[in-house]
Amino acid sequence: MKRVEAEKLFSELVDRTRQQTPVPFIERDAERVLAAVQTAADFWEVVRLSHVSMRFLCDFCNQLINGDFAAASDGKLSLTDKGKELVTALEIAPVKEGLCKACEGRGIDISKFYGSLSERFSEICKDRPEAIQDYDQGYVTEATSLACVSFAWQRGDIEDKEIIILGDDDLKSIAAALTGAPKRVLALDIDRRLIDFINEVAEREGLKNLKAVWHDLREPLRDEWLRSFDTFMCDPPESIVGLKAFVERGIMCLKGRGSAGYFGLTHVEASLNKWARVQKFLLEKGAVITDLRDDFSSYVNWNYMKEMRSWSWLPTKALPKHLWYCSALYRLELLKDVDVENPCLAENIFDDEEVATN
Amino acid sequence: MKRVEAEKLFSELVDRTRQQTPVPFIERDAERVLAAVQTAADFWEVVRLSHVSMRFLCDFCNQLINGDFAAASDGKLSLTDKGKELVTALEIAPVKEGLCKACEGRGIDISKFYGSLSERFSEICKDRPEAIQDYDQGYVTEATSLACVSFAWQRGDIEDKEIIILGDDDLKSIAAALTGAPKRVLALDIDRRLIDFINEVAEREGLKNLKAVWHDLREPLRDEWLRSFDTFMCDPPESIVGLKAFVERGIMCLKGRGSAGYFGLTHVEASLNKWARVQKFLLEKGAVITDLRDDFSSYVNWNYMKEMRSWSWLPTKALPKHLWYCSALYRLELLKDVDVENPCLAENIFDDEEVATN
């Protein structure tokens, strides 16, 4: 296949996808899919490696299949001969991944922060409540929670600090309190199972500075939480409204200039366009991004895969066998004090066209 | 010491520093210094661990010494009993560092990208030109150059791509070309020693796609370089004017939407205030930040330490024995095509009050 012909075919694929898909994407996203599909056969691995939104990925893959560039069955996706000719002519190389095995690419040595405490955390997690769809849940691996706290500790945001976790199915409040380093850890969640679990663990393990309180984050925060913490952590819903609302709630809880916040953001449910909007929002709020570590967090597969909206988009339907849903860890630091607005939010802050998992 | 008293003393220290220092800082920066000085005695290690600007650090340390909170001699800085009481009362914990040893905290396994080629790169680097102050030079460790190319490869920015390196005392052009993966690598530099060195290596090693061309980046770029590359890499001067100018030159060289750029930014010469300004600038240019990995790059100590302007600021003068000058790696990706302005820049784009090493 000649380059000119390949470019024409590629351009048609992109145009057809653009007519169909309701989410923003750029040509490079299509290249990323064609790079990932050369490296992995398993569809969920293609999702992970491509770093594009699930909605776009599925729509683009369907175009690839319709045009006989790819074939899909039993959860596998592969290029046809025509598809291989296309990527060769376009000079799109396979994804090459080379994460450090020792730290799973996070750059942090958990053992330096936790020692044998990581086993205690594992032990505690055995009885954790399962993730449920009602609250848009899906928790990260234990290593992720420990690495996140370790990373924050390294940044000076844990030891002797007051920490609030807005939504805590990851049990990061326990991971933080277990170290004995924070002055205070408060977890808010809408799920009473989690509140009870965290408070029971605090009681049983003698973690006096750990407390969980029931709260629906769509409701205004209590006054006692405003401007009261050094550090917040949250894993917001990925609709742009939900993202901004949760991160803003986090910022409201901070004491002010020099306080820090952590949150996760995926590619699965957030285009780079959305990433840019979030970044602008942070800067407008007087925050600077000090760290942005993609693929820091890996999520344990949840039980409601077939009920999530993206299931119907899949070009081939099979449950994932490995971790596939990852997110980037953002750290922000406030450069100025923040005006607190503390509004009540609309009931459904969880949806936009890019959202895939609820 | 009571908390109230400690806060008053801290506040006075900060006020006095603010009267003296010409660079922006926040209270948290002062805390970071007090955290670092508890972990390390060596002054250069305090610089590295504190993540604050050198200018502020030196001014604040001088206030600490004047107020009998710290003492310095022979390149060592330590808290006095009064200083220890202060940090205890303020509950400022020591910096706790826990980088993964296997990857030096970068998260990348170089061997997966380079195999035995990394030894070849080392061999080549033995004859490299020394860093000189005339051109604001100071190159990164070999592991940094290899990790940077590996990381970019993982992001799809190396294989089959056209790459431009704006200023290449790091020899990243050689590190990239050596893999055989890029379609083309062009290095620009103002230092004829580097141009000759890179072209000689290209000739000797048979790297047909590698070329170095002399260019003063204050001068407009040649038309043939505009909108012609998939990836740029640069290590800009850290004055805000120089930073923007170099990154903008890099962006001008990119083909457009979906193209990517890499650059380094330190804390030593750039306050978080400057970081925020750079981030706003990137977003205004239609770029999104996809990765921000602090301390990714470590610089080999250069020979003109005593001639750099910050030497006179030091509270205690001794040459560094270990790596201390680090920078964060930024990756940006363009979300829209970019208008090319290609101006000539003023002769001195290297200075502002935060600049420390020229």
PDB file of C-alpha atoms in Angstrom, chain B residues 199-348:
ATOM      1  CA  ASN B 199      28.296  14.733  13.417  1.00  0.00           C
ATOM      2  CA  GLU B 200      31.513  12.791  13.959  1.00  0.00           C
ATOM      3  CA  VAL B 201      29.671  10.223  16.079  1.00  0.00           C
ATOM      4  CA  ALA B 202      26.960   9.967  13.407  1.00  0.00           C
ATOM      5  CA  GLU B 203      29.624   9.321  10.768  1.00  0.00           C
ATOM      6  CA  ARG B 204      31.667   6.875  12.841  1.00  0.00           C
ATOM      7  CA  GLU B 205      28.674   4.908  14.148  1.00  0.00           C
ATOM      8  CA  GLY B 206      26.867   4.906  10.815  1.00  0.00           C
ATOM      9  CA  LEU B 207      23.856   6.789  12.210  1.00  0.00           C
ATOM     10  CA  LYS B 208      22.497   8.009   8.895  1.00  0.00           C
ATOM     11  CA  ASN B 209      19.458   9.706  10.338  1.00  0.00           C
ATOM     12  CA  LEU B 210      21.353  11.852  12.805  1.00  0.00           C
ATOM     13  CA  LYS B 211      22.564  15.333  11.968  1.00  0.00           C
ATOM     14  CA  ALA B 212      23.659  18.349  13.982  1.00  0.00           C
ATOM     15  CA  VAL B 213      23.474  21.903  12.692  1.00  0.00           C
ATOM     16  CA  TRP B 214      24.911  25.051  14.251  1.00  0.00           C
ATOM     17  CA  HIS B 215      22.208  27.483  15.294  1.00  0.00           C
ATOM     18  CA  ASP B 216      21.829  30.271  17.811  1.00  0.00           C
ATOM     19  CA  LEU B 217      18.319  29.773  19.204  1.00  0.00           C
ATOM     20  CA  ARG B 218      17.932  33.508  19.729  1.00  0.00           C
ATOM     21  CA  GLU B 219      17.828  33.755  15.929  1.00  0.00           C
ATOM     22  CA  PRO B 220      14.717  32.782  13.940  1.00  0.00           C
ATOM     23  CA  LEU B 221      14.522  29.123  12.970  1.00  0.00           C
ATOM     24  CA  ARG B 222      15.128  28.145   9.360  1.00  0.00           C
ATOM     25  CA  ASP B 223      11.927  27.700   7.361  1.00  0.00           C
ATOM     26  CA  GLU B 224      12.795  24.070   6.661  1.00  0.00           C
ATOM     27  CA  TRP B 225      12.508  23.293  10.376  1.00  0.00           C
ATOM     28  CA  LEU B 226       9.101  24.863  10.905  1.00  0.00           C
ATOM     29  CA  ARG B 227       6.114  22.508  11.213  1.00  0.00           C
ATOM     30  CA  SER B 228       8.384  19.601  10.315  1.00  0.00           C
ATOM     31  CA  PHE B 229       8.838  17.410  13.381  1.00  0.00           C
ATOM     32  CA  ASP B 230       6.753  15.014  15.457  1.00  0.00           C
ATOM     33  CA  THR B 231       8.716  15.540  18.649  1.00  0.00           C
ATOM     34  CA  PHE B 232      10.916  18.192  20.152  1.00  0.00           C
ATOM     35  CA  MET B 233      13.153  18.053  23.169  1.00  0.00           C
ATOM     36  CA  CYS B 234      14.855  20.958  24.851  1.00  0.00           C
ATOM     37  CA  ASP B 235      16.347  22.032  28.132  1.00  0.00           C
ATOM     38  CA  PRO B 236      15.577  25.740  28.167  1.00  0.00           C
ATOM     39  CA  PRO B 237      17.244  28.506  30.125  1.00  0.00           C
ATOM     40  CA  GLU B 238      15.086  29.035  33.195  1.00  0.00           C
ATOM     41  CA  SER B 239      14.467  32.745  32.989  1.00  0.00           C
ATOM     42  CA  ILE B 240      10.785  33.118  32.167  1.00  0.00           C
ATOM     43  CA  VAL B 241      11.629  34.843  28.873  1.00  0.00           C
ATOM     44  CA  GLY B 242      14.149  32.177  27.923  1.00  0.00           C
ATOM     45  CA  LEU B 243      11.818  29.365  28.954  1.00  0.00           C
ATOM     46  CA  LYS B 244       8.925  30.623  26.884  1.00  0.00           C
ATOM     47  CA  ALA B 245      11.158  31.445  23.932  1.00  0.00           C
ATOM     48  CA  PHE B 246      12.780  28.002  23.780  1.00  0.00           C
ATOM     49  CA  VAL B 247       9.572  26.051  24.340  1.00  0.00           C
ATOM     50  CA  GLU B 248       7.834  28.207  21.756  1.00  0.00           C
ATOM     51  CA  ARG B 249      10.630  27.514  19.274  1.00  0.00           C
ATOM     52  CA  GLY B 250      10.097  23.834  19.981  1.00  0.00           C
ATOM     53  CA  ILE B 251       6.370  24.111  19.385  1.00  0.00           C
ATOM     54  CA  MET B 252       6.991  25.953  16.087  1.00  0.00           C
ATOM     55  CA  CYS B 253       8.980  22.970  14.863  1.00  0.00           C
ATOM     56  CA  LEU B 254       6.072  20.595  15.441  1.00  0.00           C
ATOM     57  CA  LYS B 255       3.880  19.365  12.618  1.00  0.00           C
ATOM     58  CA  GLY B 256       0.751  20.245  14.585  1.00  0.00           C
ATOM     59  CA  ARG B 257      -2.046  18.630  16.540  1.00  0.00           C
ATOM     60  CA  GLY B 258      -0.866  15.433  18.236  1.00  0.00           C
ATOM     61  CA  SER B 259       2.821  16.317  18.082  1.00  0.00           C
ATOM     62  CA  ALA B 260       4.694  16.237  21.376  1.00  0.00           C
ATOM     63  CA  GLY B 261       7.370  18.166  23.204  1.00  0.00           C
ATOM     64  CA  TYR B 262       9.652  17.501  26.152  1.00  0.00           C
ATOM     65  CA  PHE B 263      11.454  20.019  28.282  1.00  0.00           C
ATOM     66  CA  GLY B 264      13.048  20.266  31.697  1.00  0.00           C
ATOM     67  CA  LEU B 265      12.233  22.648  34.523  1.00  0.00           C
ATOM     68  CA  THR B 266      13.939  22.855  37.896  1.00  0.00           C
ATOM     69  CA  HIS B 267      13.035  24.135  41.313  1.00  0.00           C
ATOM     70  CA  VAL B 268      16.572  25.456  41.787  1.00  0.00           C
ATOM     71  CA  GLU B 269      15.978  28.275  39.328  1.00  0.00           C
ATOM     72  CA  ALA B 270      12.201  28.364  39.054  1.00  0.00           C
ATOM     73  CA  SER B 271       9.712  29.091  41.816  1.00  0.00           C
ATOM     74  CA  LEU B 272       6.302  27.388  41.735  1.00  0.00           C
ATOM     75  CA  ASN B 273       5.028  30.801  40.690  1.00  0.00           C
ATOM     76  CA  LYS B 274       7.173  30.475  37.559  1.00  0.00           C
ATOM     77  CA  TRP B 275       5.957  26.889  37.101  1.00  0.00           C
ATOM     78  CA  ALA B 276       2.373  28.145  37.086  1.00  0.00           C
ATOM     79  CA  ARG B 277       3.257  30.804  34.519  1.00  0.00           C
ATOM     80  CA  VAL B 278       4.851  28.180  32.288  1.00  0.00           C
ATOM     81  CA  GLN B 279       1.799  25.931  32.628  1.00  0.00           C
ATOM     82  CA  LYS B 280      -0.548  28.768  31.676  1.00  0.00           C
ATOM     83  CA  PHE B 281       1.667  29.551  28.708  1.00  0.00           C
ATOM     84  CA  LEU B 282       1.506  25.937  27.496  1.00  0.00           C
ATOM     85  CA  LEU B 283      -2.283  25.842  27.722  1.00  0.00           C
ATOM     86  CA  GLU B 284      -2.543  29.179  25.908  1.00  0.00           C
ATOM     87  CA  LYS B 285      -0.417  27.725  23.126  1.00  0.00           C
ATOM     88  CA  GLY B 286      -2.962  24.938  22.684  1.00  0.00           C
ATOM     89  CA  ALA B 287      -0.874  22.307  24.455  1.00  0.00           C
ATOM     90  CA  VAL B 288      -1.917  19.941  27.215  1.00  0.00           C
ATOM     91  CA  ILE B 289       0.511  18.652  29.847  1.00  0.00           C
ATOM     92  CA  THR B 290       0.393  14.852  29.659  1.00  0.00           C
ATOM     93  CA  ASP B 291       3.278  14.070  32.025  1.00  0.00           C
ATOM     94  CA  LEU B 292       5.148  15.966  34.697  1.00  0.00           C
ATOM     95  CA  ARG B 293       7.773  13.864  36.415  1.00  0.00           C
ATOM     96  CA  ASP B 294       9.712  15.775  38.986  1.00  0.00           C
ATOM     97  CA  ASP B 295      13.371  14.893  39.575  1.00  0.00           C
ATOM     98  CA  PHE B 296      13.459  12.847  36.388  1.00  0.00           C
ATOM     99  CA  SER B 297      16.744  14.425  35.292  1.00  0.00           C
ATOM    100  CA  SER B 298      19.974  14.628  37.283  1.00  0.00           C
ATOM    101  CA  TYR B 299      22.832  16.793  36.091  1.00  0.00           C
ATOM    102  CA  VAL B 300      26.506  15.940  36.228  1.00  0.00           C
ATOM    103  CA  ASN B 301      28.338  18.558  38.290  1.00  0.00           C
ATOM    104  CA  TRP B 302      29.984  21.093  36.022  1.00  0.00           C
ATOM    105  CA  ASN B 303      33.376  22.710  36.331  1.00  0.00           C
ATOM    106  CA  TYR B 304      32.322  26.326  36.663  1.00  0.00           C
ATOM    107  CA  MET B 305      30.567  26.009  40.024  1.00  0.00           C
ATOM    108  CA  LYS B 306      32.568  28.813  41.623  1.00  0.00           C
ATOM    109  CA  GLU B 307      31.872  31.146  38.716  1.00  0.00           C
ATOM    110  CA  MET B 308      28.090  30.770  38.799  1.00  0.00           C
ATOM    111  CA  ARG B 309      26.188  33.624  40.339  1.00  0.00           C
ATOM    112  CA  SER B 310      24.693  31.574  43.158  1.00  0.00           C
ATOM    113  CA  TRP B 311      28.160  30.764  44.548  1.00  0.00           C
ATOM    114  CA  SER B 312      28.187  34.157  46.243  1.00  0.00           C
ATOM    115  CA  TRP B 313      24.773  33.485  47.815  1.00  0.00           C
ATOM    116  CA  LEU B 314      25.838  30.265  49.545  1.00  0.00           C
ATOM    117  CA  PRO B 315      25.777  30.340  53.340  1.00  0.00           C
ATOM    118  CA  THR B 316      28.675  27.894  53.300  1.00  0.00           C
ATOM    119  CA  LYS B 317      30.944  27.340  50.363  1.00  0.00           C
ATOM    120  CA  ALA B 318      32.175  23.897  49.351  1.00  0.00           C
ATOM    121  CA  LEU B 319      32.029  22.080  46.039  1.00  0.00           C
ATOM    122  CA  PRO B 320      29.273  19.452  45.768  1.00  0.00           C
ATOM    123  CA  LYS B 321      30.356  15.841  46.107  1.00  0.00           C
ATOM    124  CA  HIS B 322      27.134  14.313  44.780  1.00  0.00           C
ATOM    125  CA  LEU B 323      24.483  15.054  42.182  1.00  0.00           C
ATOM    126  CA  TRP B 324      22.275  17.880  43.388  1.00  0.00           C
ATOM    127  CA  TYR B 325      20.891  19.758  40.387  1.00  0.00           C
ATOM    128  CA  CYS B 326      17.741  17.985  39.177  1.00  0.00           C
ATOM    129  CA  SER B 327      14.887  18.881  36.896  1.00  0.00           C
ATOM    130  CA  ALA B 328      11.351  17.809  36.209  1.00  0.00           C
ATOM    131  CA  LEU B 329      10.483  16.350  32.834  1.00  0.00           C
ATOM    132  CA  TYR B 330       7.444  17.917  31.184  1.00  0.00           C
ATOM    133  CA  ARG B 331       5.717  16.282  28.233  1.00  0.00           C
ATOM    134  CA  LEU B 332       3.225  18.374  26.293  1.00  0.00           C
ATOM    135  CA  GLU B 333       1.012  17.410  23.406  1.00  0.00           C
ATOM    136  CA  LEU B 334      -0.553  19.850  20.986  1.00  0.00           C
ATOM    137  CA  LEU B 335      -4.335  19.838  20.770  1.00  0.00           C
ATOM    138  CA  LYS B 336      -4.461  22.367  17.973  1.00  0.00           C
ATOM    139  CA  ASP B 337      -2.199  23.550  15.225  1.00  0.00           C
ATOM    140  CA  VAL B 338       0.005  26.443  16.100  1.00  0.00           C
ATOM    141  CA  ASP B 339       0.571  29.821  14.536  1.00  0.00           C
ATOM    142  CA  VAL B 340       4.205  30.218  13.800  1.00  0.00           C
ATOM    143  CA  GLU B 341       5.787  33.439  14.895  1.00  0.00           C
ATOM    144  CA  ASN B 342       9.481  33.199  14.475  1.00  0.00           C
ATOM    145  CA  PRO B 343      10.966  36.304  16.045  1.00  0.00           C
ATOM    146  CA  CYS B 344      14.522  37.282  16.715  1.00  0.00           C
ATOM    147  CA  LEU B 345      15.111  37.406  20.471  1.00  0.00           C
ATOM    148  CA  ALA B 346      17.033  39.881  22.578  1.00  0.00           C
ATOM    149  CA  GLU B 347      20.597  38.921  23.241  1.00  0.00           C
ATOM    150  CA  ASN B 348      20.197  38.202  26.927  1.00  0.00           C
TER     151      ASN B 348
END
